[in-house]
Amino acid sequence: MSKVTSIVEELTIPILEDLNLELVDIEYVKEGKNWFLRLFIDKENGVDIEECGIVSERLSEQLDELDPIPHNYFLEVSSPGAERPLKKEADFLKAIDKNVNIKTYEPIDGEKVFEGRLISYNEGILIIEVKIKTRTMTVEIPFDKVAKARLAIIF
């Protein structure tokens, strides 16, 4: 995690706790000539635009006061969306019985991408039920082998 995202996380957590919201992710990226500081927030039944606005205003005041970013940037606060990223172990625990998309650093059973229902997460092992053509099987994926993970909408 970069220094900027660490500072922003420290500033953001008390704001979110006050509003009963959860920090899903922070991105600090350069796109073209512009820098973007993006916060993704959520709660049980999703966040609305008012909550995003309140967080943006409160965080913006603190960032202006502390001034940890030496150049111009755009601050964006939003919901992570229906296919929210799964990063922390707590995210995987909340995602049990939901559809997920997992990409691994190295192949497991010859595959690096798995999409299916997360059956369990226990002691660092994800168990996913995947369908391959007409067969349903389970795959065990060690947490430390997960490169990227998100909730998935399967049609």
Backbone as numpy.savetxt, mean C-alpha at the origin, in Angstrom:
# Nx Ny Nz CAx CAy CAz Cx Cy Cz
13.44 3.23 2.68 12.58 4.41 2.68 13.48 5.64 2.68
13.15 6.61 1.85 13.97 7.81 1.76 13.78 8.69 2.99
14.71 9.61 3.15 14.63 10.54 4.29 13.33 11.34 4.24
12.95 11.79 3.06 11.72 12.58 2.91 10.50 11.77 3.34
10.39 10.53 2.85 9.21 9.74 3.20 9.20 9.40 4.68
10.37 9.21 5.28 10.42 8.96 6.73 9.91 10.17 7.52
10.36 11.35 7.14 9.91 12.58 7.82 8.41 12.77 7.63
7.95 12.57 6.40 6.52 12.74 6.11 5.70 11.73 6.90
6.18 10.50 7.02 5.45 9.50 7.79 5.34 9.93 9.26
6.43 10.43 9.83 6.40 10.90 11.22 5.39 12.03 11.41
5.31 12.92 10.43 4.36 14.04 10.52 2.92 13.58 10.30
2.75 12.57 9.46 1.41 12.13 9.04 0.70 11.27 10.08
1.43 10.38 10.74 0.81 9.42 11.66 -0.08 10.09 12.70
0.38 11.14 13.41 -0.52 11.78 14.40 -1.79 12.39 13.78
-1.64 12.93 12.58 -2.81 13.50 11.89 -3.82 12.40 11.61
-3.34 11.28 11.08 -4.23 10.18 10.73 -4.85 9.53 11.97
-4.05 9.39 13.02 -4.60 8.82 14.26 -5.73 9.68 14.81
-5.56 11.00 14.72 -6.59 11.93 15.18 -7.89 11.77 14.39
-7.78 11.37 13.14 -8.95 11.23 12.27 -9.39 9.77 12.10
-8.77 8.86 12.84 -9.04 7.42 12.74 -8.84 6.89 11.32
-7.74 7.31 10.72 -7.39 6.87 9.38 -6.09 6.08 9.42
-5.83 5.37 8.35 -4.64 4.52 8.25 -3.77 4.99 7.10
-2.46 4.99 7.31 -1.51 5.29 6.25 -1.24 4.00 5.49
-1.54 3.99 4.20 -1.31 2.81 3.38 0.07 2.88 2.74
0.41 4.04 2.20 1.69 4.16 1.50 2.05 5.63 1.31
3.34 5.87 1.12 3.86 7.19 0.77 4.78 7.01 -0.42
4.62 7.87 -1.41 5.51 7.88 -2.57 6.11 9.27 -2.69
7.38 9.34 -2.96 8.04 10.60 -3.27 8.81 10.36 -4.56
8.26 10.81 -5.68 8.81 10.45 -6.98 8.90 11.65 -7.91
9.85 11.55 -8.83 9.98 12.56 -9.87 9.37 12.00 -11.14
8.46 12.75 -11.71 7.83 12.37 -12.97 8.03 13.52 -13.95
8.83 13.31 -14.95 9.18 14.40 -15.85 10.01 15.42 -15.09
9.59 16.67 -15.14 10.30 17.73 -14.43 9.76 17.96 -13.02
8.65 17.30 -12.69 7.97 17.58 -11.42 8.17 16.49 -10.38
8.21 16.92 -9.12 8.26 16.01 -7.98 6.87 15.88 -7.38
6.52 14.67 -6.97 5.22 14.40 -6.36 5.41 13.70 -5.02
4.72 14.21 -4.02 4.64 13.56 -2.71 3.21 13.06 -2.60
3.07 11.73 -2.63 1.73 11.13 -2.63 1.52 10.31 -1.36
0.39 10.58 -0.72 -0.01 9.80 0.45 -1.27 9.06 0.09
-1.30 7.79 0.45 -2.49 6.97 0.25 -3.00 6.60 1.63
-4.24 7.00 1.89 -4.84 6.79 3.21 -6.12 5.98 3.06
-6.54 5.36 4.16 -7.74 4.53 4.09 -8.33 4.36 5.47
-9.52 3.78 5.50 -10.18 3.34 6.73 -11.13 2.21 6.33
-11.77 1.62 7.29 -12.59 0.41 7.07 -13.51 0.51 5.85
-14.30 1.56 5.76 -15.25 1.68 4.64 -14.80 2.68 3.58
-13.50 2.95 3.53 -12.96 3.86 2.53 -12.97 5.31 3.00
-12.16 6.12 2.35 -12.09 7.54 2.68 -12.81 8.36 1.62
-13.23 9.55 2.01 -13.87 10.44 1.04 -12.96 11.64 0.76
-13.38 12.45 -0.15 -12.55 13.59 -0.59 -12.36 14.61 0.53
-13.34 14.74 1.41 -13.19 15.68 2.54 -12.06 15.24 3.46
-12.01 13.96 3.76 -10.94 13.45 4.63 -9.57 13.64 3.98
-9.49 13.39 2.69 -8.23 13.61 1.98 -7.83 15.08 2.05
-8.82 15.97 1.91 -8.56 17.40 1.98 -8.07 17.84 3.35
-8.68 17.31 4.40 -8.27 17.65 5.77 -6.83 17.21 6.02
-6.50 15.99 5.62 -5.14 15.48 5.81 -4.16 16.34 5.00
-4.52 16.66 3.77 -3.66 17.47 2.92 -3.39 18.84 3.55
-4.43 19.49 4.06 -4.26 20.81 4.69 -3.38 20.74 5.92
-3.65 19.79 6.80 -2.88 19.67 8.05 -1.42 19.32 7.77
-1.21 18.38 6.85 0.16 17.99 6.52 0.90 19.12 5.82
0.22 19.81 4.93 0.83 20.92 4.20 1.33 22.00 5.16
0.54 22.30 6.19 0.96 23.29 7.20 2.24 22.84 7.88
2.30 21.56 8.26 3.48 21.06 8.95 4.70 21.01 8.03
4.48 20.65 6.78 5.59 20.61 5.82 6.12 22.01 5.55
5.23 23.00 5.47 5.66 24.38 5.27 6.49 24.86 6.46
6.09 24.47 7.65 6.80 24.87 8.86 8.17 24.20 8.96
8.22 22.90 8.73 9.47 22.15 8.86 10.36 22.30 7.62
9.75 22.40 6.45 10.43 22.57 5.17 11.50 21.51 4.88
11.13 20.20 4.91 12.12 19.15 4.69 12.44 18.88 3.21
11.67 19.50 2.31 11.86 19.25 0.88 12.38 20.54 0.24
13.60 20.50 -0.30 14.26 21.73 -0.76 13.74 22.31 -2.08
12.89 21.60 -2.79 12.41 22.10 -4.09 10.88 22.01 -4.15
10.32 22.56 -5.21 8.87 22.52 -5.38 8.39 21.10 -5.64
7.19 20.80 -5.15 6.60 19.48 -5.34 5.09 19.62 -5.25
4.40 18.60 -5.72 2.95 18.54 -5.62 2.60 17.54 -4.53
1.73 17.94 -3.60 1.25 17.06 -2.55 -0.10 16.51 -2.97
-0.21 15.18 -3.00 -1.46 14.52 -3.34 -1.83 13.56 -2.22
-3.06 13.65 -1.75 -3.56 12.73 -0.72 -4.79 12.06 -1.30
-4.78 10.72 -1.32 -5.92 10.02 -1.92 -6.10 8.64 -1.31
-7.18 8.01 -1.73 -7.46 6.62 -1.37 -6.53 5.73 -2.19
-6.17 4.57 -1.68 -5.34 3.67 -2.48 -6.12 2.97 -3.59
-7.44 3.09 -3.56 -8.26 2.46 -4.59 -8.61 1.02 -4.25
-9.37 0.41 -5.12 -9.86 -0.95 -4.89 -8.72 -1.97 -4.91
-7.68 -1.68 -5.65 -6.56 -2.61 -5.73 -5.37 -2.06 -4.92
-5.65 -1.78 -3.66 -4.66 -1.17 -2.77 -3.44 -2.07 -2.61
-2.27 -1.46 -2.44 -1.06 -2.26 -2.22 -1.08 -2.93 -0.85
-0.42 -4.06 -0.77 -0.24 -4.77 0.49 1.26 -4.76 0.76
1.66 -4.12 1.85 3.08 -3.97 2.12 3.49 -4.57 3.45
2.70 -4.30 4.47 3.04 -4.75 5.81 2.34 -6.07 6.13
2.87 -6.77 7.11 2.24 -8.03 7.51 0.78 -7.80 7.92
0.50 -6.68 8.57 -0.88 -6.37 8.97 -1.80 -6.25 7.75
-1.27 -5.75 6.62 -2.06 -5.65 5.38 -2.49 -7.03 4.90
-1.57 -7.99 4.99 -1.89 -9.35 4.55 -2.90 -10.01 5.48
-2.79 -9.74 6.77 -3.77 -10.31 7.71 -5.17 -9.78 7.42
-5.27 -8.49 7.07 -6.58 -7.91 6.73 -7.11 -8.43 5.40
-6.21 -8.92 4.55 -6.60 -9.35 3.20 -6.98 -10.83 3.13
-6.95 -11.54 4.25 -7.32 -12.95 4.23 -8.76 -13.09 3.72
-8.98 -14.05 2.85 -10.25 -14.33 2.17 -10.57 -13.32 1.06
-9.61 -12.51 0.69 -9.80 -11.57 -0.43 -8.89 -11.99 -1.58
-9.23 -11.50 -2.76 -8.41 -11.78 -3.94 -7.18 -10.88 -3.93
-6.04 -11.48 -4.25 -4.78 -10.75 -4.25 -3.98 -11.06 -5.51
-3.07 -10.16 -5.83 -2.11 -10.35 -6.91 -0.73 -10.21 -6.27
0.09 -11.25 -6.39 1.41 -11.27 -5.77 2.47 -11.48 -6.83
3.51 -10.66 -6.82 4.68 -10.85 -7.68 5.85 -11.15 -6.76
6.62 -12.17 -7.12 7.74 -12.59 -6.28 9.08 -12.21 -6.92
10.10 -12.14 -6.08 11.45 -11.83 -6.56 12.02 -12.96 -7.41
11.64 -14.18 -7.07 12.15 -15.34 -7.79 11.00 -16.32 -8.00
11.12 -17.20 -8.99 10.04 -18.15 -9.27 9.75 -19.10 -8.10
8.48 -19.38 -7.94 8.01 -20.41 -7.01 7.17 -21.34 -7.86
7.53 -22.60 -7.89 6.87 -23.58 -8.77 6.87 -23.10 -10.22
7.96 -22.42 -10.62 8.10 -21.96 -12.00 7.37 -20.67 -12.34
6.71 -20.05 -11.38 5.94 -18.83 -11.63 6.42 -17.68 -10.74
6.23 -16.45 -11.23 6.57 -15.27 -10.43 5.35 -14.38 -10.16
4.23 -14.68 -10.77 3.00 -13.91 -10.57 1.88 -14.86 -10.19
1.20 -14.52 -9.10 0.12 -15.36 -8.59 -1.10 -14.48 -8.33
-2.26 -14.94 -8.80 -3.49 -14.22 -8.53 -4.52 -15.22 -8.05
-5.11 -14.91 -6.92 -6.10 -15.80 -6.35 -6.53 -15.32 -4.98
-7.14 -16.22 -4.22 -7.66 -15.87 -2.90 -6.61 -16.17 -1.83
-6.35 -15.16 -0.99 -5.42 -15.36 0.11 -6.13 -16.16 1.20
-5.66 -17.36 1.43 -6.30 -18.24 2.41 -5.79 -17.95 3.81
-4.47 -17.76 3.94 -3.94 -17.49 5.28 -2.58 -16.81 5.19
-2.22 -16.21 6.31 -0.89 -15.66 6.49 -0.47 -16.04 7.90
0.57 -16.86 8.01 0.99 -17.33 9.32 2.50 -17.52 9.33
3.15 -16.93 10.32 4.59 -17.07 10.51 5.38 -16.82 9.23
5.03 -15.73 8.55 5.79 -15.33 7.36 5.49 -16.10 6.09
4.43 -16.89 6.09 4.07 -17.66 4.89 2.66 -17.28 4.44
2.54 -16.88 3.17 1.24 -16.62 2.56 0.79 -17.89 1.88
-0.47 -18.24 2.05 -1.04 -19.38 1.32 -2.15 -18.82 0.44
-1.98 -19.03 -0.87 -2.91 -18.49 -1.85 -3.54 -19.64 -2.63
-4.84 -19.54 -2.81 -5.56 -20.50 -3.64 -5.67 -19.91 -5.04
-5.08 -20.59 -6.00 -5.09 -20.10 -7.39 -5.79 -21.12 -8.28
-6.38 -20.62 -9.34 -7.00 -21.50 -10.33 -6.15 -21.48 -11.58
-5.78 -22.68 -12.02 -5.02 -22.81 -13.25 -5.87 -23.69 -14.17
-6.45 -23.03 -15.16 -7.42 -23.66 -16.05 -8.56 -24.23 -15.23
-8.69 -25.53 -15.12 -9.81 -26.10 -14.37 -9.41 -26.59 -12.98
-8.12 -26.48 -12.66 -7.64 -26.97 -11.36 -7.52 -25.83 -10.36
-7.82 -26.14 -9.11 -7.59 -25.20 -8.02 -6.49 -25.79 -7.16
-5.48 -24.97 -6.86 -4.37 -25.44 -6.04 -3.93 -24.35 -5.08
-3.19 -24.73 -4.06 -2.66 -23.74 -3.13 -1.17 -23.59 -3.35
-0.70 -22.36 -3.14 0.70 -22.04 -3.29 1.16 -21.36 -2.00
2.32 -21.78 -1.50 2.91 -21.15 -0.32 3.98 -20.17 -0.79
3.86 -18.92 -0.33 4.81 -17.89 -0.71 5.39 -17.27 0.55
6.69 -17.38 0.75 7.32 -16.73 1.89 7.22 -15.20 1.76
6.90 -14.54 2.87 6.74 -13.08 2.88 7.99 -12.38 2.33
9.17 -12.89 2.64 10.40 -12.23 2.19 10.68 -12.42 0.71
9.87 -13.22 0.02 10.00 -13.41 -1.43 9.03 -12.52 -2.21
8.16 -11.78 -1.50 7.16 -10.93 -2.15 7.80 -9.63 -2.61
7.78 -9.41 -3.93 8.31 -8.17 -4.49 7.23 -7.09 -4.47
6.02 -7.46 -4.88 4.88 -6.54 -4.91 3.63 -7.32 -4.65
2.70 -6.68 -3.93 1.42 -7.33 -3.67 0.33 -6.28 -3.60
-0.86 -6.67 -4.04 -2.02 -5.76 -3.99 -3.29 -6.58 -3.93
-4.35 -5.93 -3.49 -5.67 -6.56 -3.62 -5.98 -6.65 -5.10
-6.77 -7.60 -5.50 -7.08 -7.77 -6.92 -8.58 -7.89 -7.12
-9.03 -7.30 -8.20 -10.42 -7.48 -8.63 -10.38 -8.51 -9.75
-11.00 -9.64 -9.50 -10.99 -10.71 -10.49 -12.39 -10.80 -11.11
-12.43 -10.72 -12.43 -13.71 -10.75 -13.15 -14.05 -12.15 -13.58
